Amino acid sequence: MSKESRLRASVNQKLTEMGERERLKELLRAKLTECGWKDQMKANCKAVIKEKGLEHVTVEDLVVDITPKGRALVPDSVKKELLHRIRAFLAQHAT
Amino acid sequence: MKMEDMPLSGPDNTRLEALVHDIYSELVEDACLGLCFEVHRAVKQGYFFLDETDQESMKEFEIVDQPGVDIFGQVYNQWKNKECECPNCKRLIAASRFAPHLEKCLGMGRNSSRIANRRLASNNNMSKSESDQEDNDDLNDNDWSYGAEKKAAKKRKSDKNQNSPRRSKSLKHKNGELGSSVSSEPYKFNYNTGISYETLGPDEVRSLLTTQCGVISEHTKKMCTRSQRCPQHTDEQRRAVRVFLLGPSAPALPDADAVVESDSFDIPDGQTLMSRLQWEDSPDISPTDSASSKASTNHSDSRRPKKKKRPSLGLNSGGGGGGGGGSGGLAGGSSSSSSSQSNINLSTKKKRPKLSAPSISSIYDDLN
């Protein structure tokens, strides 16, 4: 299984080295903003803030609330496209 | 470090897929974290809630998301099918055509007055063609537009000048000339648009006339704004306009030969001139005179109605020289022909060059 971990490590390394990781990050951010996911999440944040109080809200509060919701609310189209791109990258550079 | 081969067999495939999904999850979590940091910073810095106001305003200006309506709640083609009743003519007009219709219906606005003027002019032509028989023969020879202009001119003049003696001959003038009545009273035309001399003061008119052609067009009643040499109008017309607008002491056109004043002789109408000159003719003119010299001397005489200093002298000398009589006549003719020459030259300076040319040449012919 270290083989796998070695595999993973190398893939990640390649992703970063070639700048693909950054590109994918930017692409995801743009797509999420475009489809309204970001505004939705911001509304959730507002709710959290109002609950916890403006002065005492911490990053942890927000993270704990937003991350599971965010993961679930990503539109399918965005998810599909990203998966496709990652697979393509792996196919191209992992052999 | 070289990557190991990735065989696409079953378990490896799933491993690959798992890897892909892992990478994907990492990216999504990264995005979420980024958002959280952003929001947290905004909250702590105090600019998170800046885009909010009181609840009431928020509800009022909420984004509308209904079909057929934009985000402000306005309907796009609300007035497309609506019809409005015109208060003037009581007709139902489509909404998008309402404003132009009103403009024409009420007779206000730039275009409507232009159209009305044009329609008026053409209507006058239509009506006049039936009623006026006298000029029909003359006008039949010309093409339609020319006739239209003259008829329109006649209609206007007849409308506005009932007192002055109407002359049918005046209509034979080209477009732009103002009429040949002997009286020099200015016609009170109502030129309402364009460069209307009516609205200009005398100084403005003078300055305008020194730079522009200025001939007043009959059917638009505007002064021609082209240069002094514009081919549409003759110098005669320009001179006539200046006389008309500025009176007898009108300054000469810039292309004239240094003539400060111009006599108040009227628009040269060949026939009236000839009729006036019949009785002015000296009986000394011999019948053997050539027609041209006679005509030229007649012209030269007519051009000096006020300068009666040496009218008969010039005429006699011209006649005498032309006759070529006895030696006495010749001697007298030669001496006086020079004076007559000077006379003629003096007069020609006042006239336009085209009239002076024939007289000068005829004098030299006589000498020969």
XYZ file of C-alpha atoms in Angstrom:
463
model
C 0.000 0.000 0.000
C 2.894 2.292 0.231
C 2.935 1.899 -3.446
C -0.364 3.616 -3.533
C 0.741 6.324 -1.212
C 3.815 6.759 -3.308
C 1.561 6.974 -6.286
C -0.544 9.571 -4.705
C 2.414 11.585 -3.660
C 3.823 11.593 -7.111
C 0.526 12.547 -8.672
C 0.111 15.408 -6.285
C 3.587 16.504 -6.904
C 3.050 16.498 -10.602
C -0.153 18.404 -10.260
C 1.523 21.120 -8.298
C 4.671 21.256 -10.318
C 2.891 21.666 -13.573
C 0.594 24.355 -12.242
C -2.417 22.243 -12.916
C -3.500 22.395 -9.332
C -3.676 26.173 -9.384
C -5.515 26.123 -12.643
C -8.026 23.671 -11.324
C -8.514 25.739 -8.198
C -9.201 28.863 -10.193
C -11.526 27.013 -12.488
C -13.506 25.653 -9.586
C -13.783 28.996 -7.889
C -14.979 30.671 -11.043
C -17.552 28.003 -11.702
C -18.867 28.071 -8.173
C -19.266 31.829 -8.230
C -20.944 31.639 -11.598
C -23.541 29.142 -10.541
C -24.402 31.004 -7.350
C -22.901 28.589 -4.920
C -20.788 31.273 -3.329
C -23.768 33.532 -2.633
C -25.626 30.649 -1.167
C -22.747 29.877 1.165
C -22.457 33.504 2.146
C -26.066 33.518 3.165
C -25.331 30.513 5.342
C -22.431 32.355 6.866
C -24.698 35.257 7.691
C -26.957 32.902 9.533
C -24.041 31.524 11.532
C -22.801 34.970 12.347
C -26.175 36.117 13.486
C -26.371 33.043 15.646
C -23.002 33.321 17.200
C -22.839 37.072 17.365
C -20.762 39.380 15.250
C -18.001 39.901 17.767
C -17.349 36.323 18.764
C -17.585 34.342 15.609
C -14.453 32.366 14.798
C -13.116 30.693 11.740
C -13.814 27.333 13.250
C -17.471 28.128 13.603
C -17.730 28.959 9.996
C -15.670 26.047 8.783
C -17.561 23.551 10.760
C -20.818 24.812 9.340
C -19.867 25.595 5.766
C -17.694 22.689 4.705
C -20.209 19.867 4.769
C -22.895 22.061 3.258
C -20.566 23.365 0.637
C -19.431 19.935 -0.372
C -23.004 18.820 -0.791
C -24.232 21.843 -2.649
C -21.722 21.822 -5.476
C -23.721 21.459 -8.687
C -23.351 18.244 -10.595
C -22.170 19.895 -13.751
C -19.300 21.539 -11.953
C -18.366 18.309 -10.266
C -18.451 16.378 -13.489
C -16.305 18.859 -15.307
C -13.683 18.874 -12.630
C -13.513 15.134 -12.409
C -13.148 14.990 -16.140
C -10.248 17.373 -16.088
C -8.451 15.552 -13.351
C -8.840 12.255 -15.131
C -7.576 13.788 -18.307
C -4.568 15.104 -16.513
C -3.809 11.814 -14.968
C -4.218 9.997 -18.220
C -1.900 12.379 -19.914
C 0.810 12.705 -17.356
C 0.627 9.722 -15.160
C 1.842 7.182 -17.705
C 10.926 10.639 -10.255
C 9.269 8.497 -12.774
C 5.710 7.550 -12.368
C 4.862 3.960 -12.293
C 2.645 2.619 -14.964
C -1.043 2.749 -14.413
C -2.628 -0.321 -15.865
C -6.293 0.217 -16.378
C -7.380 -3.041 -14.828
C -10.304 -3.354 -12.465
C -8.856 -2.644 -9.032
C -6.415 -0.161 -10.346
C -9.174 1.552 -12.109
C -11.065 1.995 -8.939
C -7.941 3.153 -7.269
C -7.495 5.652 -9.982
C -11.025 6.794 -9.649
C -10.600 7.061 -5.945
C -7.543 9.126 -6.511
C -9.406 11.363 -8.857
C -12.162 11.808 -6.348
C -9.708 12.523 -3.643
C -8.120 15.196 -5.648
C -11.522 16.629 -6.378
C -12.484 16.669 -2.717
C -9.295 18.403 -1.861
C -10.086 21.120 -4.361
C -13.605 21.619 -3.067
C -12.475 21.803 0.524
C -9.917 24.314 -0.462
C -12.629 26.450 -2.017
C -14.792 26.226 1.083
C -11.948 27.151 3.361
C -11.085 30.065 1.167
C -14.636 31.295 1.445
C -14.643 30.956 5.207
C -11.473 32.936 5.591
C -12.822 35.597 3.332
C -16.050 35.907 5.288
C -14.331 35.843 8.615
C -11.986 38.583 7.625
C -14.886 40.654 6.320
C -16.731 40.217 9.571
C -13.774 41.146 11.692
C -12.909 44.092 9.513
C -16.466 45.255 9.559
C -17.369 45.266 5.893
C -19.371 42.125 5.708
C -22.772 43.674 6.160
C -22.216 46.778 4.098
C -24.546 45.792 1.300
C -27.513 45.603 3.616
C -29.911 48.316 4.677
C -33.082 48.272 6.707
C -35.510 45.500 6.178
C -38.040 47.676 4.450
C -35.749 48.817 1.700
C -34.421 45.335 1.311
C -37.879 44.038 0.600
C -38.707 46.868 -1.723
C -35.702 46.432 -3.955
C -35.443 42.724 -3.881
C -34.427 41.067 -7.073
C -37.462 39.929 -8.998
C -37.240 36.530 -10.559
C -40.476 36.090 -12.430
C -40.941 35.178 -16.036
C -41.789 37.975 -18.446
C -40.338 40.563 -16.125
C -36.828 41.882 -15.623
C -35.070 41.879 -12.280
C -36.551 45.243 -11.408
C -40.029 43.946 -12.042
C -40.567 45.952 -15.218
C -42.223 44.414 -18.187
C -40.181 44.588 -21.350
C -42.683 45.170 -24.097
C -45.472 46.576 -22.044
C -46.370 49.297 -24.513
C -45.950 47.281 -27.625
C -49.563 46.449 -28.192
C -51.125 49.400 -26.467
C -52.925 52.016 -28.464
C -53.452 55.597 -27.458
C -56.170 57.953 -28.501
C -54.833 61.128 -30.020
C -56.340 64.141 -28.290
C -56.274 66.080 -31.507
C -57.710 63.833 -34.154
C -59.263 61.221 -31.875
C -57.666 58.340 -33.682
C -56.170 55.283 -32.094
C -52.444 55.252 -32.685
C -49.936 52.583 -31.754
C -47.848 53.571 -28.760
C -44.500 53.566 -30.489
C -45.820 55.736 -33.293
C -47.647 58.099 -31.016
C -45.001 60.733 -30.565
C -44.263 61.271 -34.268
C -47.985 61.271 -35.006
C -48.589 63.983 -32.405
C -45.840 66.077 -33.856
C -47.473 66.078 -37.234
C -50.996 66.237 -35.941
C -50.426 69.317 -33.816
C -48.236 70.964 -36.391
C -45.338 71.482 -34.006
C -41.791 70.329 -34.357
C -39.208 70.776 -37.004
C -40.312 68.318 -39.600
C -43.948 69.164 -39.656
C -43.421 72.778 -40.634
C -41.105 71.729 -43.433
C -43.591 69.269 -44.777
C -46.395 71.774 -44.509
C -44.449 74.358 -46.463
C -43.663 71.918 -49.172
C -47.232 70.806 -49.363
C -48.390 74.383 -49.547
C -46.080 75.109 -52.414
C -47.187 72.115 -54.399
C -50.822 72.822 -53.656
C -50.460 76.338 -54.951
C -48.982 75.005 -58.118
C -51.872 72.634 -58.558
C -54.537 75.260 -57.971
C -52.849 77.904 -60.045
C -52.461 75.724 -63.059
C -56.179 75.517 -63.488
C -57.052 79.136 -62.870
C -54.277 80.997 -64.557
C -54.578 80.927 -68.314
C -52.379 83.805 -69.240
C -49.047 82.292 -68.502
C -49.915 78.821 -69.550
C -48.496 79.219 -73.000
C -45.220 80.424 -71.671
C -44.983 77.877 -68.988
C -45.928 74.999 -71.169
C -42.626 75.288 -72.868
C -40.676 74.712 -69.717
C -40.258 71.607 -67.748
C -42.449 70.955 -64.801
C -40.263 72.102 -61.962
C -39.502 75.387 -63.593
C -43.151 76.058 -64.103
C -43.904 75.038 -60.561
C -41.450 77.547 -59.215
C -42.797 80.385 -61.228
C -46.388 79.596 -60.396
C -45.562 79.378 -56.742
C -43.766 82.674 -56.970
C -46.698 84.274 -58.705
C -49.162 82.963 -56.197
C -47.147 84.321 -53.308
C -46.639 87.672 -54.876
C -50.256 88.024 -55.799
C -51.301 87.147 -52.313
C -49.111 89.618 -50.613
C -49.087 92.594 -52.879
C -52.511 93.645 -53.865
C -51.612 97.294 -54.037
C -48.649 97.295 -56.304
C -49.325 97.005 -59.981
C -49.127 93.397 -60.882
C -46.969 92.616 -63.811
C -47.308 89.322 -65.481
C -43.956 89.849 -67.105
C -42.338 89.599 -63.743
C -42.822 85.885 -63.745
C -40.415 85.405 -66.576
C -37.527 85.867 -64.267
C -35.454 82.973 -63.211
C -35.667 81.515 -59.821
C -34.273 83.893 -57.322
C -35.215 87.192 -58.820
C -37.673 89.114 -56.903
C -39.933 90.856 -59.279
C -39.701 93.633 -61.695
C -42.170 96.149 -60.524
C -40.978 99.635 -61.075
C -41.662 100.620 -57.537
C -38.900 99.735 -55.245
C -40.974 99.125 -52.184
C -39.739 96.026 -50.406
C -42.072 93.119 -50.570
C -43.087 91.914 -47.206
C -42.607 88.251 -47.669
C -42.885 86.154 -44.611
C -39.879 83.967 -44.773
C -40.152 81.942 -41.680
C -37.312 79.476 -41.740
C -33.773 79.297 -42.928
C -31.708 82.355 -43.446
C -34.512 84.774 -43.633
C -33.460 88.281 -44.283
C -36.556 89.398 -42.485
C -35.110 88.424 -39.153
C -31.707 89.866 -39.753
C -30.726 93.381 -39.013
C -29.203 95.541 -41.693
C -25.696 95.041 -40.447
C -26.084 91.316 -40.386
C -27.583 91.378 -43.810
C -24.706 93.448 -45.104
C -22.106 91.178 -43.594
C -23.914 88.145 -44.911
C -24.128 89.581 -48.373
C -20.465 90.380 -48.560
C -19.558 86.774 -48.027
C -22.416 84.786 -49.458
C -24.408 84.732 -52.621
C -27.541 85.757 -50.791
C -29.947 85.331 -53.650
C -33.375 84.698 -52.244
C -34.870 81.532 -53.601
C -38.439 81.856 -54.668
C -39.790 78.592 -53.469
C -37.943 78.271 -50.226
C -37.616 81.979 -49.511
C -34.155 81.517 -48.105
C -31.006 83.325 -48.973
C -28.537 81.260 -50.905
C -25.626 80.443 -48.651
C -23.170 79.496 -51.318
C -20.210 81.580 -52.289
C -20.289 84.719 -54.350
C -19.476 82.697 -57.397
C -22.188 80.127 -56.983
C -23.226 78.852 -60.391
C -26.897 78.675 -59.587
C -27.404 82.389 -59.543
C -26.170 85.160 -61.750
C -24.521 88.343 -60.705
C -27.613 90.170 -61.792
C -29.610 88.300 -59.207
C -27.078 88.978 -56.544
C -27.077 92.640 -57.341
C -30.842 92.696 -57.318
C -30.975 91.074 -53.914
C -28.567 93.582 -52.516
C -30.577 96.411 -53.907
C -33.696 94.879 -52.523
C -32.373 94.252 -49.068
C -30.147 97.190 -48.478
C -31.770 99.855 -50.501
C -30.332 102.034 -53.190
C -27.095 102.600 -51.364
C -26.247 98.945 -51.239
C -22.567 98.140 -51.270
C -21.375 96.496 -54.410
C -20.478 92.861 -54.717
C -16.866 92.077 -53.973
C -16.222 91.114 -57.538
C -17.348 94.415 -58.976
C -14.893 97.013 -60.103
C -14.721 99.379 -57.214
C -18.108 100.842 -57.421
C -19.211 102.290 -54.160
C -22.676 103.321 -55.003
C -25.069 101.889 -57.416
C -27.838 103.705 -59.042
C -31.253 102.736 -58.168
C -32.028 101.474 -61.551
C -34.356 98.615 -61.581
C -33.876 95.067 -62.537
C -32.938 95.231 -66.135
C -35.894 94.101 -68.025
C -35.095 94.387 -71.626
C -38.530 95.298 -72.693
C -39.294 97.942 -70.105
C -35.906 99.417 -70.735
C -36.473 99.604 -74.399
C -39.865 101.150 -73.909
C -38.436 103.738 -71.581
C -35.685 104.597 -73.944
C -37.794 105.121 -76.984
C -38.561 108.663 -76.122
C -35.070 109.334 -74.820
C -33.499 108.539 -78.130
C -31.884 111.469 -79.754
C -33.198 112.172 -83.199
C -29.605 112.466 -84.401
C -28.987 108.810 -84.439
C -28.761 107.964 -88.053
C -30.753 105.076 -89.374
C -27.591 103.512 -90.759
C -26.390 102.707 -87.315
C -25.852 99.109 -86.718
C -28.365 97.583 -84.447
C -25.748 96.622 -81.922
C -24.333 100.080 -81.562
C -27.773 101.545 -81.219
C -28.704 99.063 -78.611
C -25.437 99.545 -76.799
C -25.688 103.261 -76.735
C -29.253 102.965 -75.598
C -28.074 100.771 -72.811
C -25.311 103.062 -71.860
C -27.708 105.889 -71.748
C -30.135 104.040 -69.603
C -27.409 103.215 -67.163
C -27.011 106.820 -66.265
C -30.455 107.979 -65.298
C -29.230 110.337 -62.602
C -26.092 111.605 -64.127
C -27.642 113.899 -66.629
C -24.453 115.814 -67.165
C -23.587 114.585 -70.575
C -26.219 112.242 -71.737
C -26.991 113.657 -75.122
C -23.385 114.358 -75.884
C -22.397 110.790 -75.561
C -25.391 109.699 -77.496
C -24.850 112.198 -80.252
C -21.210 111.409 -80.550
C -21.913 107.770 -80.679
C -24.500 108.335 -83.261
C -22.317 110.709 -85.180
C -19.290 108.461 -85.129
C -21.347 105.518 -86.126
C -22.937 107.356 -88.972
C -19.631 108.280 -90.475
C -20.987 111.462 -91.963
C -19.093 114.391 -93.371
C -15.652 115.557 -92.320
C -17.074 117.926 -89.780
C -19.053 115.160 -88.387
C -15.986 112.988 -88.366
C -13.836 115.527 -86.611
C -16.520 116.143 -84.135
C -17.035 112.463 -83.932
C -13.403 111.693 -83.203
C -13.081 114.284 -80.502
C -16.366 113.497 -78.986
C -15.996 109.818 -79.437
C -13.137 109.937 -77.026
C -15.312 111.762 -74.619
C -18.060 109.389 -75.385
C -15.605 106.658 -74.764
C -14.901 108.078 -71.383
C -18.593 108.442 -70.869
C -19.176 104.916 -71.803
C -16.345 103.772 -69.646
C -17.736 105.690 -66.729
C -21.077 104.146 -67.228
C -19.720 100.697 -67.772
C -17.921 100.898 -64.500
C -21.246 101.159 -62.874
C -22.828 98.361 -64.783
C -21.960 94.741 -64.575
C -19.191 93.727 -66.929
C -21.398 91.818 -69.268
C -23.350 94.842 -70.275
C -20.289 96.984 -70.710
C -18.592 94.604 -73.066
C -20.883 95.022 -76.016
C -20.915 98.825 -75.719
C -17.149 99.097 -75.668
C -16.703 96.839 -78.638
C -19.320 98.713 -80.558
C -17.577 102.015 -79.939
C -14.409 100.648 -81.396
C -16.342 99.316 -84.303
C -17.725 102.750 -84.876
C -14.287 104.257 -84.828
C -13.165 101.832 -87.418
